């Protein structure tokens, strides 16, 4: 592995690929190609801070594989962002898009920064300058960005504006997850969480667990976590614990989610919510419950805590929350894992719908969006379940076999490996 890619998360993604390559009998040259990103751009991003000083940030945009279509992937602002992590996230995007049948390759971007310590003006200048620096490798036919950790609709609007100013006309298709008024799609903001819930419903049916009354814990209360908790609550599940970067809260009978959403809007954290007990993020992960939804960052369930996890279904809202070593333990303990590339694919699916609507200038209703999202995810879930049964493997291995298998086939038919 090249030194620049040295990150635990990248190693984890390559390990998953290696394990599945063996099962698929992938040719050595195809495997070597898929282990490395097709293209990485590293940029310096000078930003004038509010105090008049210039700070230079490091940013990345990675195209892992573009064999099935233009790059598609989120943009993350976080202090832990590195080339290796972004490459791993791009690789997972490749498998995810292939798995659910979207005509995209995998991409991801990030800037190493702490946006919580920056003013809106600083965040805007950072976003615009980053966009300017990666302009060569993005575009509606090249690579389309979307929100990820610590970025949102506003971030996408700034990117679209910066890109559009360069070409001289509005190009909504360069980003998805943007505000509706400039070409965003109805249902996109909720899509990832909604997709998590569709997958959980399917898993509950397979495991004969009624979702109504089920006990649910959610790690992370951002876009994915808060929507998942809201929809689960609407379906009658009891969301007994949620968390964010500052800590976790717990109520044995279920939290009042609408009230929590109002509290979160003003407090900007779930901690301190009245009528809930404070617990730690580590406690949340090991609570006895029916469904555990990690919806924060990578590598949360590891060799250290996998034997303490007490859920029946693990629904991976986040990308890469479970390490391969933890997978072995969860499998032994018969915990039903809905793997990330399936469980959180609702976001990129509605991003695809948004991109199609932008290219055609023809917009769909929210009902149409949600119905099509459901169709795509249920079909993918059932294909993964059937593959797991056929190959006698767990759901993650089956999902990766299907996704990686399609990409490898794409490489072969396009003739890269004569
Ligand atoms: P977000 O920035 O909206 O929310 C992240 C949440 O996680 C916040 O509540 C934050 O406080 C919390 N958090 C951060 N570090 C934490 C920690 N150590 N412990 C507990 N909580 C912590 O981000 P998001 O868009 O909801 O993304 C969450 C995850 O879902 C990421 O893995 C992302 O890659 C993945 N994902 C997001 C989308 C999407 O459409 N936004 C789609 C697919 C996958």
Short mmCIF file of C-alpha atoms and ligand atoms in Angstrom, two decimals:
data_model
loop_
_atom_site.label_atom_id
_atom_site.label_comp_id
_atom_site.label_asym_id
_atom_site.label_seq_id
_atom_site.Cartn_x
_atom_site.Cartn_y
_atom_site.Cartn_z
CA UNK A 1 0.00 0.00 0.00
CA UNK A 2 1.42 3.44 -0.88
CA UNK A 3 2.33 5.48 2.22
CA UNK A 4 -0.11 8.27 1.36
CA UNK A 5 -2.99 5.82 1.67
CA UNK A 6 -1.95 4.66 5.11
CA UNK A 7 -5.15 4.82 7.14
CA UNK A 8 -7.00 2.22 9.19
CA UNK A 9 -10.17 2.88 7.23
CA UNK A 10 -8.47 2.37 3.86
CA UNK A 11 -6.84 -0.82 5.13
CA UNK A 12 -10.26 -1.98 6.27
CA UNK A 13 -11.80 -1.32 2.84
CA UNK A 14 -8.94 -3.18 1.11
CA UNK A 15 -9.31 -6.09 3.54
CA UNK A 16 -13.01 -6.37 2.66
CA UNK A 17 -12.08 -6.31 -1.03
CA UNK A 18 -9.42 -9.00 -0.57
CA UNK A 19 -11.81 -11.30 1.27
CA UNK A 20 -14.46 -11.00 -1.41
CA UNK A 21 -11.97 -11.18 -4.30
CA UNK A 22 -10.97 -14.59 -3.08
CA UNK A 23 -14.55 -15.81 -3.07
CA UNK A 24 -15.23 -14.31 -6.49
CA UNK A 25 -11.96 -15.64 -7.89
CA UNK A 26 -11.08 -12.15 -9.19
CA UNK A 27 -8.11 -11.98 -11.56
CA UNK A 28 -4.98 -10.48 -9.99
CA UNK A 29 -4.85 -7.50 -12.38
CA UNK A 30 -8.50 -6.56 -11.79
CA UNK A 31 -7.98 -6.82 -8.05
CA UNK A 32 -4.86 -4.65 -8.12
CA UNK A 33 -6.70 -2.04 -10.17
CA UNK A 34 -9.66 -1.99 -7.77
CA UNK A 35 -7.48 -1.69 -4.69
CA UNK A 36 -6.23 1.71 -5.74
CA UNK A 37 -8.28 4.78 -6.63
CA UNK A 38 -8.36 5.59 -10.31
CA UNK A 39 -7.56 9.23 -9.62
CA UNK A 40 -6.86 11.39 -6.54
CA UNK A 41 -6.66 15.13 -6.41
CA UNK A 42 -4.99 16.79 -3.43
CA UNK A 43 -5.49 20.53 -3.14
CA UNK A 44 -4.48 23.33 -0.83
CA UNK A 45 -7.33 25.64 0.05
CA UNK A 46 -6.35 29.11 1.24
CA UNK A 47 -9.14 30.83 3.15
CA UNK A 48 -9.30 34.35 4.52
CA UNK A 49 -10.50 33.90 8.10
CA UNK A 50 -12.67 36.46 9.89
CA UNK A 51 -9.65 37.79 11.81
CA UNK A 52 -7.97 38.81 8.54
CA UNK A 53 -5.43 35.99 8.54
CA UNK A 54 -5.18 33.40 5.80
CA UNK A 55 -5.38 29.75 6.79
CA UNK A 56 -4.48 27.02 4.31
CA UNK A 57 -6.50 23.79 4.52
CA UNK A 58 -5.83 20.49 2.76
CA UNK A 59 -8.58 19.01 0.61
CA UNK A 60 -9.10 15.89 -1.47
CA UNK A 61 -11.33 14.60 -4.22
CA UNK A 62 -10.94 10.93 -5.06
CA UNK A 63 -12.40 8.98 -8.00
CA UNK A 64 -12.13 5.38 -6.99
CA UNK A 65 -13.56 3.85 -10.15
CA UNK A 66 -15.47 5.37 -13.06
CA UNK A 67 -16.08 2.29 -15.12
CA UNK A 68 -19.88 2.32 -14.62
CA UNK A 69 -20.39 6.07 -14.96
CA UNK A 70 -19.42 9.50 -13.64
CA UNK A 71 -18.14 9.75 -10.09
CA UNK A 72 -20.68 10.20 -7.29
CA UNK A 73 -19.95 10.83 -3.67
CA UNK A 74 -20.23 13.08 -0.67
CA UNK A 75 -18.05 15.87 0.64
CA UNK A 76 -16.94 15.71 4.27
CA UNK A 77 -15.58 18.44 6.52
CA UNK A 78 -13.79 16.93 9.52
CA UNK A 79 -10.46 17.14 11.33
CA UNK A 80 -9.84 13.44 10.69
CA UNK A 81 -10.12 13.71 6.88
CA UNK A 82 -7.13 12.06 5.13
CA UNK A 83 -6.39 10.76 1.65
CA UNK A 84 -6.66 7.18 2.88
CA UNK A 85 -10.04 7.72 4.54
CA UNK A 86 -11.46 9.56 1.55
CA UNK A 87 -10.20 6.79 -0.74
CA UNK A 88 -11.90 4.14 1.39
CA UNK A 89 -15.17 6.09 1.33
CA UNK A 90 -14.85 6.46 -2.46
CA UNK A 91 -14.29 2.72 -2.80
CA UNK A 92 -17.45 1.99 -0.81
CA UNK A 93 -19.34 4.38 -3.09
CA UNK A 94 -18.20 2.32 -6.10
CA UNK A 95 -19.56 -0.92 -4.61
CA UNK A 96 -22.75 0.81 -3.38
CA UNK A 97 -23.70 2.35 -6.73
CA UNK A 98 -23.00 -0.94 -8.52
CA UNK A 99 -24.98 -2.93 -5.95
CA UNK A 100 -28.16 -0.87 -6.26
CA UNK A 101 -27.77 -0.53 -10.03
CA UNK A 102 -27.00 3.19 -10.41
CA UNK A 103 -24.97 4.34 -13.44
CA UNK A 104 -22.27 5.94 -11.32
CA UNK A 105 -18.72 5.29 -10.27
CA UNK A 106 -17.49 5.88 -6.73
CA UNK A 107 -16.04 9.18 -5.55
CA UNK A 108 -15.61 11.10 -2.31
CA UNK A 109 -14.15 14.37 -1.13
CA UNK A 110 -13.09 16.01 2.06
CA UNK A 111 -11.40 18.97 3.64
CA UNK A 112 -9.46 18.61 6.89
CA UNK A 113 -11.02 21.29 9.06
CA UNK A 114 -13.24 21.77 12.08
CA UNK A 115 -16.34 23.48 10.64
CA UNK A 116 -17.89 23.77 14.11
CA UNK A 117 -15.20 26.33 14.92
CA UNK A 118 -15.71 28.34 11.72
CA UNK A 119 -18.21 31.13 11.00
CA UNK A 120 -20.73 30.77 8.14
CA UNK A 121 -18.61 33.23 6.13
CA UNK A 122 -15.45 31.17 6.67
CA UNK A 123 -17.30 27.98 5.69
CA UNK A 124 -18.59 29.65 2.54
CA UNK A 125 -15.13 30.90 1.51
CA UNK A 126 -13.65 27.45 2.24
CA UNK A 127 -16.32 25.74 0.13
CA UNK A 128 -15.98 28.13 -2.80
CA UNK A 129 -12.17 27.92 -2.86
CA UNK A 130 -12.20 24.12 -2.54
CA UNK A 131 -14.64 23.95 -5.48
CA UNK A 132 -12.39 26.21 -7.53
CA UNK A 133 -9.41 23.96 -6.82
CA UNK A 134 -11.17 20.72 -7.82
CA UNK A 135 -13.01 22.25 -10.79
CA UNK A 136 -11.00 20.15 -13.24
CA UNK A 137 -12.33 16.87 -11.91
CA UNK A 138 -16.00 17.65 -11.21
CA UNK A 139 -19.07 18.27 -13.37
CA UNK A 140 -22.43 16.68 -14.15
CA UNK A 141 -20.82 14.18 -16.55
CA UNK A 142 -17.60 13.79 -14.57
CA UNK A 143 -18.20 13.70 -10.84
CA UNK A 144 -21.22 14.88 -8.84
CA UNK A 145 -20.89 15.91 -5.19
CA UNK A 146 -23.38 15.51 -2.31
CA UNK A 147 -23.55 16.24 1.42
CA UNK A 148 -21.76 14.05 3.96
CA UNK A 149 -20.57 14.61 7.53
CA UNK A 150 -20.69 18.34 8.41
CA UNK A 151 -21.85 19.49 4.98
CA UNK A 152 -25.43 20.20 3.96
CA UNK A 153 -27.80 21.80 1.41
CA UNK A 154 -26.14 25.18 1.84
CA UNK A 155 -22.71 23.72 1.10
CA UNK A 156 -24.10 22.20 -2.10
CA UNK A 157 -25.65 25.53 -3.12
CA UNK A 158 -22.24 27.28 -2.78
CA UNK A 159 -20.55 24.56 -4.84
CA UNK A 160 -23.20 24.79 -7.56
CA UNK A 161 -22.88 28.57 -7.65
CA UNK A 162 -19.07 28.53 -7.84
CA UNK A 163 -19.11 25.93 -10.63
CA UNK A 164 -21.89 27.73 -12.52
CA UNK A 165 -20.04 31.07 -12.37
CA UNK A 166 -17.05 29.42 -14.07
CA UNK A 167 -19.03 28.05 -17.01
CA UNK A 168 -21.41 31.01 -17.29
CA UNK A 169 -24.75 29.29 -16.80
CA UNK A 170 -26.54 27.34 -14.06
CA UNK A 171 -25.43 23.74 -13.73
CA UNK A 172 -27.61 22.11 -11.08
CA UNK A 173 -26.38 18.61 -12.01
CA UNK A 174 -22.92 19.15 -10.51
CA UNK A 175 -24.28 18.54 -7.00
CA UNK A 176 -27.16 16.70 -5.39
CA UNK A 177 -28.70 17.32 -2.00
CA UNK A 178 -29.08 21.02 -2.82
CA UNK A 179 -32.02 23.25 -1.88
CA UNK A 180 -35.23 22.49 -3.81
CA UNK A 181 -35.49 26.01 -5.21
CA UNK A 182 -32.29 25.62 -7.28
CA UNK A 183 -33.00 22.12 -8.59
CA UNK A 184 -32.87 19.91 -5.52
CA UNK A 185 -35.13 16.90 -5.25
CA UNK A 186 -38.05 16.43 -2.93
CA UNK A 187 -37.24 13.69 -0.46
CA UNK A 188 -33.44 13.89 -0.81
CA UNK A 189 -32.79 15.24 2.68
CA UNK A 190 -34.68 12.34 4.24
CA UNK A 191 -33.61 9.72 1.69
CA UNK A 192 -30.74 8.05 3.55
CA UNK A 193 -32.69 7.66 6.79
CA UNK A 194 -35.78 6.57 4.89
CA UNK A 195 -33.72 3.92 3.10
CA UNK A 196 -32.34 2.70 6.43
CA UNK A 197 -35.91 2.24 7.65
CA UNK A 198 -36.99 0.35 4.50
CA UNK A 199 -34.07 -2.03 5.00
CA UNK A 200 -34.86 -2.45 8.70
CA UNK A 201 -38.48 -3.29 7.83
CA UNK A 202 -37.27 -6.04 5.49
CA UNK A 203 -34.81 -7.37 8.07
CA UNK A 204 -37.53 -7.37 10.76
CA UNK A 205 -39.72 -9.47 8.48
CA UNK A 206 -36.90 -11.95 7.89
CA UNK A 207 -36.14 -12.15 11.61
CA UNK A 208 -39.83 -12.07 12.64
CA UNK A 209 -39.37 -8.99 14.84
CA UNK A 210 -42.35 -6.58 14.86
CA UNK A 211 -41.00 -3.07 14.25
CA UNK A 212 -43.95 -1.65 16.14
CA UNK A 213 -42.77 -1.62 19.74
CA UNK A 214 -39.19 -2.59 18.85
CA UNK A 215 -36.39 -1.03 20.90
CA UNK A 216 -34.05 1.10 18.79
CA UNK A 217 -30.76 2.90 19.54
CA UNK A 218 -29.23 5.40 17.11
CA UNK A 219 -25.63 6.65 17.23
CA UNK A 220 -25.34 10.10 15.60
CA UNK A 221 -28.15 12.63 15.31
CA UNK A 222 -27.25 14.38 12.06
CA UNK A 223 -28.94 13.98 8.71
CA UNK A 224 -29.00 10.17 8.72
CA UNK A 225 -29.50 9.54 12.45
CA UNK A 226 -32.21 12.12 13.11
CA UNK A 227 -34.34 11.10 10.12
CA UNK A 228 -33.95 7.40 10.96
CA UNK A 229 -35.02 8.05 14.56
CA UNK A 230 -37.99 10.16 13.42
CA UNK A 231 -39.30 7.60 10.94
CA UNK A 232 -38.76 4.67 13.31
CA UNK A 233 -40.69 6.58 15.96
CA UNK A 234 -43.51 7.26 13.47
CA UNK A 235 -43.70 3.52 12.78
CA UNK A 236 -44.25 2.84 16.48
CA UNK A 237 -40.74 1.75 17.45
CA UNK A 238 -39.34 2.99 20.77
CA UNK A 239 -36.18 4.98 20.21
CA UNK A 240 -34.57 4.44 23.59
CA UNK A 241 -31.22 6.13 22.95
CA UNK A 242 -29.58 8.60 20.58
CA UNK A 243 -26.24 10.37 20.60
CA UNK A 244 -24.03 12.93 18.96
CA UNK A 245 -20.40 13.91 19.23
CA UNK A 246 -21.02 15.44 22.69
CA UNK A 247 -22.65 12.38 24.33
CA UNK A 248 -25.68 10.11 24.45
CA UNK A 249 -29.13 10.12 26.08
CA UNK A 250 -31.36 7.25 27.16
CA UNK A 251 -34.97 6.60 28.20
CA UNK A 252 -36.07 3.04 28.85
CA UNK A 253 -39.63 3.67 27.54
CA UNK A 254 -38.52 5.57 24.44
CA UNK A 255 -37.53 9.21 23.91
CA UNK A 256 -40.07 11.81 22.84
CA UNK A 257 -38.59 12.28 19.35
CA UNK A 258 -40.65 15.28 18.13
CA UNK A 259 -39.76 17.09 21.37
CA UNK A 260 -36.11 16.05 20.98
CA UNK A 261 -36.03 17.45 17.43
CA UNK A 262 -37.26 20.82 18.74
CA UNK A 263 -34.71 20.73 21.55
CA UNK A 264 -31.91 19.81 19.14
CA UNK A 265 -32.78 22.67 16.83
CA UNK A 266 -32.00 25.23 19.48
CA UNK A 267 -29.42 23.40 21.65
CA UNK A 268 -27.54 21.96 18.62
CA UNK A 269 -26.95 18.79 20.64
CA UNK A 270 -29.04 15.98 22.11
CA UNK A 271 -27.16 16.16 25.40
CA UNK A 272 -28.99 17.88 28.24
CA UNK A 273 -32.41 16.86 26.89
CA UNK A 274 -34.78 16.82 29.87
CA UNK A 275 -36.45 13.55 30.82
CA UNK A 276 -33.57 11.46 29.60
CA UNK A 277 -30.61 9.93 31.30
CA UNK A 278 -27.11 10.85 30.18
CA UNK A 279 -25.03 7.89 29.01
CA UNK A 280 -21.86 7.61 26.92
CA UNK A 281 -21.58 6.77 23.24
CA UNK A 282 -19.85 3.54 24.23
CA UNK A 283 -22.83 2.64 26.48
CA UNK A 284 -25.28 3.36 23.66
CA UNK A 285 -23.61 0.85 21.37
CA UNK A 286 -23.90 -1.95 23.91
CA UNK A 287 -27.51 -1.34 25.07
CA UNK A 288 -29.82 -4.32 24.77
CA UNK A 289 -32.16 -3.47 21.87
CA UNK A 290 -33.76 -4.88 18.75
CA UNK A 291 -32.20 -2.49 16.26
CA UNK A 292 -28.92 -0.59 16.58
CA UNK A 293 -28.23 2.10 13.97
CA UNK A 294 -24.70 3.49 13.88
CA UNK A 295 -25.11 6.76 11.94
CA UNK A 296 -21.95 8.70 12.81
CA UNK A 297 -18.45 7.72 11.71
CA UNK A 298 -16.35 4.71 10.65
CA UNK A 299 -14.91 1.97 12.86
CA UNK A 300 -17.27 2.21 15.82
CA UNK A 301 -17.84 -1.54 16.21
CA UNK A 302 -14.48 -3.23 16.52
CA UNK A 303 -12.72 -6.19 18.09
CA UNK A 304 -12.97 -4.31 21.41
CA UNK A 305 -16.75 -4.03 21.69
CA UNK A 306 -18.25 -6.48 19.15
CA UNK A 307 -18.73 -9.17 21.81
CA UNK A 308 -20.70 -6.65 23.94
CA UNK A 309 -23.16 -5.57 21.22
CA UNK A 310 -26.63 -6.70 22.26
CA UNK A 311 -28.88 -5.81 19.32
CA UNK A 312 -30.64 -8.28 17.05
CA UNK A 313 -30.34 -6.18 13.89
CA UNK A 314 -27.40 -3.89 13.14
CA UNK A 315 -28.48 -1.35 10.51
CA UNK A 316 -25.43 0.50 9.21
CA UNK A 317 -26.53 4.06 8.48
CA UNK A 318 -22.91 5.22 8.57
CA UNK A 319 -20.25 4.13 6.11
CA UNK A 320 -17.81 1.58 7.48
CA UNK A 321 -18.99 1.50 11.12
CA UNK A 322 -17.99 -2.16 11.58
CA UNK A 323 -14.47 -3.57 11.11
CA UNK A 324 -13.89 -6.96 9.43
CA UNK A 325 -12.66 -8.38 12.76
CA UNK A 326 -15.90 -7.30 14.44
CA UNK A 327 -17.88 -8.83 11.57
CA UNK A 328 -16.54 -12.27 12.46
CA UNK A 329 -17.78 -11.88 16.04
CA UNK A 330 -21.21 -10.51 15.03
CA UNK A 331 -21.66 -13.40 12.59
CA UNK A 332 -20.80 -15.91 15.31
CA UNK A 333 -23.34 -14.22 17.60
CA UNK A 334 -26.03 -14.35 14.90
CA UNK A 335 -26.59 -10.59 14.76
CA UNK A 336 -28.27 -9.67 11.48
CA UNK A 337 -26.10 -7.00 9.84
CA UNK A 338 -27.59 -4.80 7.12
CA UNK A 339 -24.32 -3.68 5.52
CA UNK A 340 -23.61 -0.01 4.85
CA UNK A 341 -23.47 -0.27 1.06
CA UNK A 342 -27.06 -1.51 1.15
CA UNK A 343 -28.46 0.10 4.30
CA UNK A 344 -27.48 3.71 3.56
CA UNK A 345 -27.86 3.51 -0.24
CA UNK A 346 -31.11 5.51 -0.08
CA UNK A 347 -29.11 8.75 -0.15
CA UNK A 348 -27.28 8.06 -3.38
CA UNK A 349 -30.40 6.56 -4.92
CA UNK A 350 -32.38 9.78 -4.50
CA UNK A 351 -29.24 11.70 -5.50
CA UNK A 352 -29.47 9.76 -8.76
CA UNK A 353 -33.13 10.77 -9.07
CA UNK A 354 -32.14 14.39 -8.42
CA UNK A 355 -29.41 14.28 -11.09
CA UNK A 356 -31.80 12.75 -13.63
CA UNK A 357 -34.41 15.43 -12.85
CA UNK A 358 -31.78 18.18 -13.23
CA UNK A 359 -30.56 16.83 -16.58
CA UNK A 360 -34.13 16.62 -17.90
CA UNK A 361 -35.46 19.77 -16.22
CA UNK A 362 -38.48 17.72 -15.24
CA UNK A 363 -39.32 17.24 -11.59
CA UNK A 364 -41.14 14.43 -9.81
CA UNK A 365 -43.47 14.44 -6.81
CA UNK A 366 -42.32 13.31 -3.39
CA UNK A 367 -44.65 10.33 -3.58
CA UNK A 368 -43.01 9.22 -6.84
CA UNK A 369 -39.56 9.67 -5.32
CA UNK A 370 -40.32 7.66 -2.19
CA UNK A 371 -42.06 4.91 -4.13
CA UNK A 372 -39.13 4.51 -6.52
CA UNK A 373 -36.65 4.65 -3.64
CA UNK A 374 -38.51 1.86 -1.92
CA UNK A 375 -38.56 -0.25 -5.08
CA UNK A 376 -34.81 0.13 -5.60
CA UNK A 377 -33.88 -0.66 -2.00
CA UNK A 378 -36.25 -3.57 -1.47
CA UNK A 379 -35.06 -5.14 -4.71
CA UNK A 380 -31.42 -4.70 -3.65
CA UNK A 381 -32.15 -6.04 -0.16
CA UNK A 382 -33.80 -9.16 -1.58
CA UNK A 383 -30.96 -9.74 -4.05
CA UNK A 384 -28.41 -9.52 -1.25
CA UNK A 385 -30.46 -11.81 0.98
CA UNK A 386 -30.80 -14.37 -1.82
CA UNK A 387 -27.07 -14.18 -2.59
CA UNK A 388 -26.23 -14.67 1.08
CA UNK A 389 -28.42 -17.74 1.08
CA UNK A 390 -27.03 -19.09 -2.19
CA UNK A 391 -23.37 -18.58 -1.29
CA UNK A 392 -23.89 -19.35 2.41
CA UNK A 393 -22.26 -16.09 3.47
CA UNK A 394 -23.30 -13.14 5.63
CA UNK A 395 -25.15 -10.11 4.26
CA UNK A 396 -22.01 -7.94 4.01
CA UNK A 397 -20.08 -10.52 2.03
CA UNK A 398 -23.08 -11.05 -0.25
CA UNK A 399 -23.53 -7.30 -0.84
CA UNK A 400 -19.84 -6.85 -1.59
CA UNK A 401 -19.83 -9.88 -3.88
CA UNK A 402 -22.68 -8.40 -5.93
CA UNK A 403 -21.24 -4.86 -6.02
CA UNK A 404 -17.62 -5.79 -6.66
CA UNK A 405 -18.66 -8.48 -9.13
CA UNK A 406 -20.49 -5.92 -11.28
CA UNK A 407 -17.59 -3.47 -11.27
CA UNK A 408 -15.11 -6.22 -12.17
CA UNK A 409 -17.39 -7.31 -15.01
CA UNK A 410 -17.54 -3.69 -16.19
CA UNK A 411 -13.74 -3.53 -16.22
CA UNK A 412 -13.53 -6.74 -18.24
CA UNK A 413 -16.12 -5.87 -20.88
CA UNK A 414 -14.67 -2.42 -21.36
CA UNK A 415 -11.48 -4.23 -22.23
CA UNK A 416 -9.00 -2.85 -19.78
CA UNK A 417 -7.68 -6.34 -19.16
CA UNK A 418 -7.29 -8.12 -22.51
P1 LIG B 1 -23.97 14.73 9.85
O1 LIG B 1 -22.79 15.61 9.89
O2 LIG B 1 -25.28 15.28 9.43
O3 LIG B 1 -24.18 14.02 11.27
C1 LIG B 1 -23.17 13.31 11.93
C2 LIG B 1 -23.66 13.05 13.35
O4 LIG B 1 -22.74 12.17 14.00
C3 LIG B 1 -23.74 14.30 14.21
O5 LIG B 1 -24.86 14.20 15.08
C4 LIG B 1 -22.45 14.25 15.01
O6 LIG B 1 -22.52 14.97 16.22
C5 LIG B 1 -22.38 12.75 15.25
N1 LIG B 1 -21.06 12.28 15.62
C6 LIG B 1 -19.86 12.63 15.09
N2 LIG B 1 -18.88 11.96 15.72
C7 LIG B 1 -19.48 11.18 16.65
C8 LIG B 1 -19.01 10.24 17.59
N3 LIG B 1 -17.71 10.00 17.73
N4 LIG B 1 -19.92 9.61 18.35
C9 LIG B 1 -21.24 9.85 18.22
N5 LIG B 1 -21.74 10.71 17.35
C10 LIG B 1 -20.87 11.36 16.57
O7 LIG B 1 -23.56 13.49 8.90
P2 LIG B 1 -24.52 12.50 8.12
O8 LIG B 1 -24.70 13.02 6.76
O9 LIG B 1 -25.69 12.15 8.96
O10 LIG B 1 -23.56 11.21 7.99
C11 LIG B 1 -23.45 10.24 9.02
C12 LIG B 1 -22.90 8.97 8.42
O11 LIG B 1 -23.75 8.51 7.38
C13 LIG B 1 -21.51 9.08 7.79
O12 LIG B 1 -20.84 7.85 7.93
C14 LIG B 1 -21.84 9.31 6.32
O13 LIG B 1 -20.76 8.96 5.47
C15 LIG B 1 -23.01 8.37 6.18
N6 LIG B 1 -23.89 8.63 5.03
C16 LIG B 1 -24.49 9.84 4.87
C17 LIG B 1 -25.34 10.03 3.79
C18 LIG B 1 -26.10 11.32 3.58
O14 LIG B 1 -26.94 11.36 2.67
N7 LIG B 1 -25.88 12.36 4.34
C19 LIG B 1 -25.54 9.01 2.86
C20 LIG B 1 -24.91 7.78 3.06
C21 LIG B 1 -24.10 7.60 4.17
#
